[in-house]
Amino acid sequence: MVPFACPYGYKGMKTAVLDQPFELHLTFFFFERLKISSRSSFIFHFSSMEEGLLVEEKTADKYGGIGGSDDGDSSSSITAAVVFSTAVAVCASFTYGCATGYTSPAESGIIDDLALSVAEYSFFGSILTIGGILGAAIGGKITDLIGRRGTMWFSEIFCTVGWLAIAFAKDHWWLDLGRLSIGFGSGLICYVLMICCGFSLTFFVGTIISWRILALIGAIPCILQVIGLFFIPESPRWLAKGVNADISQEAAEIQDYTGAFQHLSEARILDLLQRRYAHSLIVGVGLMVLQQFGGSNAIQYYASAIFESADFSSTFGIRAMAILQIPVILLAVFLIDKCGRRPLLMVSAAGMCLSCLVVALSFLLQDLHQWKEITPILVLIGILAYTANFSMGVAGLPWVVMSEIFPINIKGSAGSLVTLSHWFCSWITTYTFNFVFEWSSAGTFLLFSIICGATVLFVAKLLPETKGRRLEEIQATMIG
């Protein structure tokens, strides 16, 4: 199961949060729209907030009458269409990854060129999450109004304008407005694995080129998606709502599915206060709060400043983080269903705890003027170990768990609350990090270490294992 983050709309959550992520939904569209079938074909059902990521094999008895053929050329063209559709859709994820990784390699260049204070740069770094909150608040409603393809267009316009504003900024106001715009555009959509690729590329390339050129590069996937969206169709759930399109047979099942959700998803935010949902809500919100207060986004946003404070080359450190990220994420994809959510979360959080402890000890020795030769190396080892352990579990698993623990009638409201908790806590940590780090670098990482240790205890005490269990069993355990 692929780790993903899904910032859904707040008011419009009832439909959007129960629906598929954009990238996966468009892939599913081609299997329905082009009516693929064979004696042993696979129909992919992606439902992040209902069933996680499932693959269900269908036989010719059920789908053979839909149409299609076994012709190799037809199959090849369909495969190409699916690949192109997915590639266009994941440009959004790549854009968000670039935005997440931008602030660290660009920090020294922006501060020197525009003479920003620590407070001004901290605000620039953190305002991405404010935009994310605003985007998430209306994303679901916009999706209902104009469909997924239209929402992606809407999103990429904001992202493109934001990157251009940063690239040609003359003062901190243009920087802030640009990053706010990128955050808003990113908050409208869902993200999957390509975040990691965008993050790593920006981290690596940002050590070679100027911050203005790096911002222009960040706009490239936005422009590619805007152009590519002209050549891909709308998703089936949008078409099934009444738009004129020949989707006949495959639409019936989707309409029944959507109608059932509209009937069941009438829960309001206040309904979450019922005692029966307390356990699920504590786990969902708690994992997001601990994820962010454990320093994840703060360390990614300001890695260059951390390395420079340790008298270590920020260029080398950032490149090492970029190279490490992708293989670790791929390993995590393999381990999630092999090892289970609960053990992997505990191991990941424990590794983060020890890594932060190593960094805290390194800065403490540096303050005491002890072991000056090895403290920079210890900081590098600690940050790389933190990055690897975070990517292994805590980065994506809270979202996977969230998709499994909430009963169907509160998924919309609960997912809304959990997502907004994630964005809000991310803003707190990314804005305050530089101030706390200036006050005490060792104390900052000691605090992160304590919170990561608390995450281990939190998971051990409150989170049941969800691997290999039906959703009904998981939710009965949480409610009971």
mmCIF file of C-alpha atoms in Angstrom, residues 36-335:
data_model
loop_
_atom_site.group_PDB
_atom_site.id
_atom_site.type_symbol
_atom_site.label_atom_id
_atom_site.label_comp_id
_atom_site.label_asym_id
_atom_site.label_seq_id
_atom_site.Cartn_x
_atom_site.Cartn_y
_atom_site.Cartn_z
ATOM 1 C CA ILE A 36 -11.100 -3.300 -20.812
ATOM 2 C CA SER A 37 -11.850 -6.945 -20.277
ATOM 3 C CA SER A 38 -10.236 -10.344 -20.748
ATOM 4 C CA ARG A 39 -10.431 -13.794 -19.269
ATOM 5 C CA SER A 40 -8.309 -12.749 -16.341
ATOM 6 C CA SER A 41 -8.285 -8.984 -16.148
ATOM 7 C CA PHE A 42 -7.667 -6.743 -13.175
ATOM 8 C CA ILE A 43 -9.996 -3.947 -12.273
ATOM 9 C CA PHE A 44 -8.383 -1.545 -9.831
ATOM 10 C CA HIS A 45 -10.508 0.002 -7.113
ATOM 11 C CA PHE A 46 -8.834 2.867 -5.318
ATOM 12 C CA SER A 47 -10.637 4.348 -2.337
ATOM 13 C CA SER A 48 -8.296 6.019 0.115
ATOM 14 C CA MET A 49 -10.888 6.948 2.670
ATOM 15 C CA GLU A 50 -12.968 3.797 2.474
ATOM 16 C CA GLU A 51 -10.825 0.764 1.774
ATOM 17 C CA GLY A 52 -7.231 1.975 1.497
ATOM 18 C CA LEU A 53 -5.673 0.636 -1.689
ATOM 19 C CA LEU A 54 -7.201 -2.599 -2.892
ATOM 20 C CA VAL A 55 -6.703 -4.667 -5.975
ATOM 21 C CA GLU A 56 -9.612 -6.899 -6.865
ATOM 22 C CA GLU A 57 -9.418 -9.520 -9.591
ATOM 23 C CA LYS A 58 -12.490 -9.888 -11.752
ATOM 24 C CA THR A 59 -13.185 -12.771 -14.115
ATOM 25 C CA ALA A 60 -14.642 -12.872 -17.586
ATOM 26 C CA ASP A 61 -17.940 -14.129 -16.199
ATOM 27 C CA LYS A 62 -18.599 -10.735 -14.630
ATOM 28 C CA TYR A 63 -16.872 -8.370 -17.018
ATOM 29 C CA GLY A 64 -16.663 -10.330 -20.213
ATOM 30 C CA GLY A 65 -19.857 -8.836 -21.571
ATOM 31 C CA ILE A 66 -18.685 -5.275 -21.215
ATOM 32 C CA GLY A 67 -16.699 -5.398 -24.412
ATOM 33 C CA GLY A 68 -13.095 -5.064 -25.453
ATOM 34 C CA SER A 69 -10.778 -7.507 -27.082
ATOM 35 C CA ASP A 70 -7.591 -9.390 -26.577
ATOM 36 C CA ASP A 71 -5.906 -7.611 -29.473
ATOM 37 C CA GLY A 72 -2.317 -6.693 -28.595
ATOM 38 C CA ASP A 73 -2.360 -3.307 -30.371
ATOM 39 C CA SER A 74 -5.522 -2.255 -28.567
ATOM 40 C CA SER A 75 -4.054 -3.318 -25.249
ATOM 41 C CA SER A 76 -0.878 -1.354 -25.951
ATOM 42 C CA SER A 77 -2.807 1.809 -26.788
ATOM 43 C CA ILE A 78 -4.894 1.456 -23.641
ATOM 44 C CA THR A 79 -1.767 0.975 -21.535
ATOM 45 C CA ALA A 80 -0.223 4.086 -23.088
ATOM 46 C CA ALA A 81 -3.385 6.064 -22.320
ATOM 47 C CA VAL A 82 -3.357 4.923 -18.690
ATOM 48 C CA VAL A 83 0.332 5.759 -18.305
ATOM 49 C CA PHE A 84 -0.150 9.198 -19.859
ATOM 50 C CA SER A 85 -3.206 9.912 -17.709
ATOM 51 C CA THR A 86 -1.384 8.954 -14.530
ATOM 52 C CA ALA A 87 1.750 10.885 -15.504
ATOM 53 C CA VAL A 88 -0.263 14.058 -16.028
ATOM 54 C CA ALA A 89 -2.115 13.627 -12.749
ATOM 55 C CA VAL A 90 0.964 12.999 -10.599
ATOM 56 C CA CYS A 91 2.542 16.271 -11.750
ATOM 57 C CA ALA A 92 0.537 17.837 -8.930
ATOM 58 C CA SER A 93 2.232 15.604 -6.396
ATOM 59 C CA PHE A 94 5.610 16.438 -7.907
ATOM 60 C CA THR A 95 4.827 20.145 -7.569
ATOM 61 C CA TYR A 96 4.037 19.802 -3.880
ATOM 62 C CA GLY A 97 7.230 17.830 -3.347
ATOM 63 C CA CYS A 98 9.183 20.674 -4.979
ATOM 64 C CA ALA A 99 7.479 23.191 -2.704
ATOM 65 C CA THR A 100 8.266 21.147 0.394
ATOM 66 C CA GLY A 101 11.923 20.821 -0.509
ATOM 67 C CA TYR A 102 12.372 24.381 -1.777
ATOM 68 C CA THR A 103 12.992 26.327 1.428
ATOM 69 C CA SER A 104 16.062 24.426 2.588
ATOM 70 C CA PRO A 105 18.422 24.812 -0.412
ATOM 71 C CA ALA A 106 17.075 28.294 -1.187
ATOM 72 C CA GLU A 107 17.393 29.670 2.362
ATOM 73 C CA SER A 108 20.831 31.290 2.253
ATOM 74 C CA GLY A 109 20.326 32.724 -1.239
ATOM 75 C CA ILE A 110 16.947 34.299 -0.438
ATOM 76 C CA ILE A 111 18.099 35.741 2.893
ATOM 77 C CA ASP A 112 21.230 37.265 1.296
ATOM 78 C CA ASP A 113 19.530 38.637 -1.833
ATOM 79 C CA LEU A 114 16.416 40.073 -0.176
ATOM 80 C CA ALA A 115 17.898 40.793 3.272
ATOM 81 C CA LEU A 116 15.207 38.840 5.136
ATOM 82 C CA SER A 117 15.181 38.487 8.897
ATOM 83 C CA VAL A 118 14.731 35.138 10.636
ATOM 84 C CA ALA A 119 11.093 36.020 11.343
ATOM 85 C CA GLU A 120 10.409 36.922 7.708
ATOM 86 C CA TYR A 121 11.977 33.754 6.343
ATOM 87 C CA SER A 122 10.197 31.611 8.942
ATOM 88 C CA PHE A 123 6.913 33.143 7.838
ATOM 89 C CA PHE A 124 7.790 32.477 4.190
ATOM 90 C CA GLY A 125 8.570 28.840 4.958
ATOM 91 C CA SER A 126 5.456 28.215 7.030
ATOM 92 C CA ILE A 127 2.887 30.081 4.940
ATOM 93 C CA LEU A 128 2.723 27.097 2.566
ATOM 94 C CA THR A 129 0.691 25.305 5.237
ATOM 95 C CA ILE A 130 -1.664 28.281 5.660
ATOM 96 C CA GLY A 131 -2.419 28.063 1.958
ATOM 97 C CA GLY A 132 -2.911 24.324 2.385
ATOM 98 C CA ILE A 133 -5.505 24.904 5.098
ATOM 99 C CA LEU A 134 -7.417 27.331 2.880
ATOM 100 C CA GLY A 135 -7.239 24.990 -0.099
ATOM 101 C CA ALA A 136 -8.334 21.988 1.946
ATOM 102 C CA ALA A 137 -11.274 23.980 3.315
ATOM 103 C CA ILE A 138 -12.863 24.393 -0.115
ATOM 104 C CA GLY A 139 -11.268 21.609 -2.157
ATOM 105 C CA GLY A 140 -14.142 19.170 -1.812
ATOM 106 C CA LYS A 141 -16.757 21.743 -2.796
ATOM 107 C CA ILE A 142 -14.764 22.831 -5.845
ATOM 108 C CA THR A 143 -14.386 19.191 -6.881
ATOM 109 C CA ASP A 144 -18.167 18.745 -6.658
ATOM 110 C CA LEU A 145 -18.739 21.858 -8.778
ATOM 111 C CA ILE A 146 -16.218 21.523 -11.583
ATOM 112 C CA GLY A 147 -14.941 17.936 -11.380
ATOM 113 C CA ARG A 148 -11.448 16.582 -10.802
ATOM 114 C CA ARG A 149 -9.940 17.709 -14.067
ATOM 115 C CA GLY A 150 -11.278 21.209 -13.576
ATOM 116 C CA THR A 151 -10.000 21.241 -9.996
ATOM 117 C CA MET A 152 -6.528 20.237 -11.185
ATOM 118 C CA TRP A 153 -6.554 23.083 -13.681
ATOM 119 C CA PHE A 154 -7.683 25.464 -10.958
ATOM 120 C CA SER A 155 -4.961 24.159 -8.642
ATOM 121 C CA GLU A 156 -2.132 24.399 -11.154
ATOM 122 C CA ILE A 157 -3.012 27.979 -12.071
ATOM 123 C CA PHE A 158 -2.415 28.954 -8.448
ATOM 124 C CA CYS A 159 0.769 26.877 -8.258
ATOM 125 C CA THR A 160 2.175 28.320 -11.487
ATOM 126 C CA VAL A 161 1.431 31.895 -10.436
ATOM 127 C CA GLY A 162 2.988 31.166 -7.048
ATOM 128 C CA TRP A 163 6.253 29.824 -8.481
ATOM 129 C CA LEU A 164 6.548 32.770 -10.861
ATOM 130 C CA ALA A 165 5.909 35.220 -8.016
ATOM 131 C CA ILE A 166 8.741 33.637 -6.031
ATOM 132 C CA ALA A 167 11.097 33.523 -9.018
ATOM 133 C CA PHE A 168 10.690 37.257 -9.744
ATOM 134 C CA ALA A 169 10.192 38.449 -6.156
ATOM 135 C CA LYS A 170 11.675 41.810 -5.205
ATOM 136 C CA ASP A 171 10.752 41.705 -1.523
ATOM 137 C CA HIS A 172 9.310 39.312 1.081
ATOM 138 C CA TRP A 173 5.706 40.185 0.230
ATOM 139 C CA TRP A 174 6.009 38.621 -3.222
ATOM 140 C CA LEU A 175 7.688 35.574 -1.687
ATOM 141 C CA ASP A 176 4.899 35.149 0.847
ATOM 142 C CA LEU A 177 2.094 35.600 -1.671
ATOM 143 C CA GLY A 178 3.754 33.147 -4.055
ATOM 144 C CA ARG A 179 4.216 30.446 -1.436
ATOM 145 C CA LEU A 180 0.688 31.028 -0.115
ATOM 146 C CA SER A 181 -0.623 30.530 -3.651
ATOM 147 C CA ILE A 182 1.327 27.273 -4.043
ATOM 148 C CA GLY A 183 -0.007 26.049 -0.698
ATOM 149 C CA PHE A 184 -3.575 26.890 -1.694
ATOM 150 C CA GLY A 185 -3.243 25.069 -4.999
ATOM 151 C CA SER A 186 -1.664 22.070 -3.279
ATOM 152 C CA GLY A 187 -4.384 21.946 -0.647
ATOM 153 C CA LEU A 188 -7.023 21.348 -3.306
ATOM 154 C CA ILE A 189 -5.669 17.973 -4.368
ATOM 155 C CA CYS A 190 -4.289 14.659 -3.087
ATOM 156 C CA TYR A 191 -0.740 13.480 -3.024
ATOM 157 C CA VAL A 192 1.014 10.160 -3.403
ATOM 158 C CA LEU A 193 4.525 8.867 -3.939
ATOM 159 C CA MET A 194 5.655 11.567 -6.410
ATOM 160 C CA ILE A 195 5.951 14.048 -3.512
ATOM 161 C CA CYS A 196 9.152 12.246 -2.600
ATOM 162 C CA CYS A 197 10.562 12.599 -6.131
ATOM 163 C CA GLY A 198 9.814 16.325 -6.264
ATOM 164 C CA PHE A 199 11.287 16.824 -2.804
ATOM 165 C CA SER A 200 14.484 14.940 -3.620
ATOM 166 C CA LEU A 201 14.978 16.648 -6.990
ATOM 167 C CA THR A 202 14.545 20.101 -5.466
ATOM 168 C CA PHE A 203 16.893 19.286 -2.595
ATOM 169 C CA PHE A 204 19.572 18.057 -4.998
ATOM 170 C CA VAL A 205 19.257 20.637 -7.796
ATOM 171 C CA GLY A 206 18.855 23.485 -5.300
ATOM 172 C CA THR A 207 22.471 23.045 -4.237
ATOM 173 C CA ILE A 208 23.648 23.744 -7.799
ATOM 174 C CA ILE A 209 21.453 26.580 -9.124
ATOM 175 C CA SER A 210 20.096 29.869 -7.768
ATOM 176 C CA TRP A 211 16.844 30.096 -5.847
ATOM 177 C CA ARG A 212 15.145 32.031 -8.647
ATOM 178 C CA ILE A 213 15.962 29.384 -11.279
ATOM 179 C CA LEU A 214 14.879 26.707 -8.782
ATOM 180 C CA ALA A 215 11.478 28.411 -8.492
ATOM 181 C CA LEU A 216 11.115 28.455 -12.280
ATOM 182 C CA ILE A 217 11.900 24.732 -12.375
ATOM 183 C CA GLY A 218 9.173 24.204 -9.767
ATOM 184 C CA ALA A 219 6.672 25.748 -12.184
ATOM 185 C CA ILE A 220 7.485 23.253 -14.974
ATOM 186 C CA PRO A 221 5.322 20.340 -13.694
ATOM 187 C CA CYS A 222 2.444 22.806 -13.174
ATOM 188 C CA ILE A 223 2.621 23.916 -16.805
ATOM 189 C CA LEU A 224 2.980 20.326 -18.032
ATOM 190 C CA GLN A 225 -0.133 19.314 -16.131
ATOM 191 C CA VAL A 226 -2.156 22.278 -17.396
ATOM 192 C CA ILE A 227 -1.304 21.266 -20.980
ATOM 193 C CA GLY A 228 -1.735 17.520 -20.365
ATOM 194 C CA LEU A 229 -5.186 17.967 -18.840
ATOM 195 C CA PHE A 230 -6.517 18.937 -22.280
ATOM 196 C CA PHE A 231 -5.863 15.379 -23.437
ATOM 197 C CA ILE A 232 -7.328 13.312 -20.613
ATOM 198 C CA PRO A 233 -11.024 12.773 -19.830
ATOM 199 C CA GLU A 234 -12.943 13.605 -16.670
ATOM 200 C CA SER A 235 -13.255 11.014 -13.906
ATOM 201 C CA PRO A 236 -16.204 8.575 -13.949
ATOM 202 C CA ARG A 237 -17.745 9.767 -10.688
ATOM 203 C CA TRP A 238 -18.034 13.298 -12.049
ATOM 204 C CA LEU A 239 -19.549 12.020 -15.298
ATOM 205 C CA ALA A 240 -21.927 9.783 -13.346
ATOM 206 C CA LYS A 241 -23.427 12.827 -11.656
ATOM 207 C CA GLY A 242 -25.282 13.742 -14.824
ATOM 208 C CA VAL A 243 -22.789 15.224 -17.259
ATOM 209 C CA ASN A 244 -23.575 14.225 -20.856
ATOM 210 C CA ALA A 245 -21.250 11.325 -21.659
ATOM 211 C CA ASP A 246 -21.620 7.762 -22.874
ATOM 212 C CA ILE A 247 -20.706 5.826 -19.735
ATOM 213 C CA SER A 248 -23.952 3.799 -19.520
ATOM 214 C CA GLN A 249 -23.269 0.410 -17.995
ATOM 215 C CA GLU A 250 -20.243 1.243 -15.851
ATOM 216 C CA ALA A 251 -22.018 4.331 -14.507
ATOM 217 C CA ALA A 252 -24.809 2.370 -12.833
ATOM 218 C CA GLU A 253 -22.592 0.808 -10.206
ATOM 219 C CA ILE A 254 -20.865 4.126 -9.514
ATOM 220 C CA GLN A 255 -24.196 5.953 -9.148
ATOM 221 C CA ASP A 256 -25.429 3.362 -6.644
ATOM 222 C CA TYR A 257 -22.156 3.660 -4.753
ATOM 223 C CA THR A 258 -22.286 7.469 -4.688
ATOM 224 C CA GLY A 259 -25.955 7.449 -3.701
ATOM 225 C CA ALA A 260 -25.247 5.143 -0.781
ATOM 226 C CA PHE A 261 -22.474 7.415 0.466
ATOM 227 C CA GLN A 262 -24.646 10.510 0.194
ATOM 228 C CA HIS A 263 -27.243 8.728 2.309
ATOM 229 C CA LEU A 264 -24.759 7.520 4.931
ATOM 230 C CA SER A 265 -22.469 10.528 5.132
ATOM 231 C CA GLU A 266 -24.741 12.988 6.873
ATOM 232 C CA ALA A 267 -22.598 13.144 9.999
ATOM 233 C CA ARG A 268 -21.610 16.615 11.169
ATOM 234 C CA ILE A 269 -18.518 17.756 13.015
ATOM 235 C CA LEU A 270 -20.494 17.793 16.268
ATOM 236 C CA ASP A 271 -21.332 14.114 15.797
ATOM 237 C CA LEU A 272 -17.649 13.347 16.300
ATOM 238 C CA LEU A 273 -18.005 14.350 19.947
ATOM 239 C CA GLN A 274 -19.961 11.190 20.672
ATOM 240 C CA ARG A 275 -18.122 8.906 23.057
ATOM 241 C CA ARG A 276 -18.248 5.952 20.663
ATOM 242 C CA TYR A 277 -15.981 7.785 18.220
ATOM 243 C CA ALA A 278 -13.504 9.062 20.813
ATOM 244 C CA HIS A 279 -10.945 6.287 20.328
ATOM 245 C CA SER A 280 -10.855 6.612 16.544
ATOM 246 C CA LEU A 281 -10.645 10.384 16.715
ATOM 247 C CA ILE A 282 -7.876 10.379 19.322
ATOM 248 C CA VAL A 283 -5.825 7.973 17.210
ATOM 249 C CA GLY A 284 -6.387 9.857 13.934
ATOM 250 C CA VAL A 285 -5.734 13.360 15.263
ATOM 251 C CA GLY A 286 -3.049 12.174 17.675
ATOM 252 C CA LEU A 287 -0.941 10.580 14.943
ATOM 253 C CA MET A 288 -1.044 13.764 12.866
ATOM 254 C CA VAL A 289 -0.163 16.005 15.807
ATOM 255 C CA LEU A 290 2.725 13.776 16.888
ATOM 256 C CA GLN A 291 3.953 13.466 13.287
ATOM 257 C CA GLN A 292 4.309 17.230 12.939
ATOM 258 C CA PHE A 293 5.473 18.073 16.468
ATOM 259 C CA GLY A 294 8.118 15.373 16.046
ATOM 260 C CA GLY A 295 9.851 17.819 13.689
ATOM 261 C CA SER A 296 9.197 16.226 10.287
ATOM 262 C CA ASN A 297 8.384 19.294 8.206
ATOM 263 C CA ALA A 298 10.606 21.616 10.245
ATOM 264 C CA ILE A 299 13.707 19.504 9.567
ATOM 265 C CA GLN A 300 12.865 19.198 5.865
ATOM 266 C CA TYR A 301 12.168 22.921 5.476
ATOM 267 C CA TYR A 302 15.317 24.118 7.244
ATOM 268 C CA ALA A 303 17.859 21.312 6.786
ATOM 269 C CA SER A 304 20.484 23.663 5.350
ATOM 270 C CA ALA A 305 20.358 25.892 8.439
ATOM 271 C CA ILE A 306 20.764 22.830 10.677
ATOM 272 C CA PHE A 307 23.872 21.660 8.799
ATOM 273 C CA GLU A 308 25.385 25.135 8.784
ATOM 274 C CA SER A 309 24.838 25.464 12.548
ATOM 275 C CA ALA A 310 26.750 22.209 12.973
ATOM 276 C CA ASP A 311 29.636 23.593 10.841
ATOM 277 C CA PHE A 312 28.937 20.971 8.212
ATOM 278 C CA SER A 313 28.562 21.501 4.462
ATOM 279 C CA SER A 314 24.884 22.186 3.791
ATOM 280 C CA THR A 315 25.397 21.258 0.125
ATOM 281 C CA PHE A 316 26.676 17.787 0.953
ATOM 282 C CA GLY A 317 24.054 17.240 3.673
ATOM 283 C CA ILE A 318 21.120 18.257 1.467
ATOM 284 C CA ARG A 319 22.316 16.093 -1.413
ATOM 285 C CA ALA A 320 22.675 13.120 0.918
ATOM 286 C CA MET A 321 19.094 13.619 2.141
ATOM 287 C CA ALA A 322 17.844 13.837 -1.443
ATOM 288 C CA ILE A 323 19.612 10.654 -2.539
ATOM 289 C CA LEU A 324 18.433 8.727 0.536
ATOM 290 C CA GLN A 325 14.771 9.658 0.293
ATOM 291 C CA ILE A 326 13.556 7.769 -2.768
ATOM 292 C CA PRO A 327 14.970 4.268 -2.068
ATOM 293 C CA VAL A 328 13.728 4.428 1.524
ATOM 294 C CA ILE A 329 10.211 5.344 0.380
ATOM 295 C CA LEU A 330 10.229 2.453 -2.097
ATOM 296 C CA LEU A 331 11.335 0.102 0.669
ATOM 297 C CA ALA A 332 8.511 1.416 2.870
ATOM 298 C CA VAL A 333 5.962 0.591 0.146
ATOM 299 C CA PHE A 334 7.168 -3.012 0.270
ATOM 300 C CA LEU A 335 7.229 -3.228 4.079
#
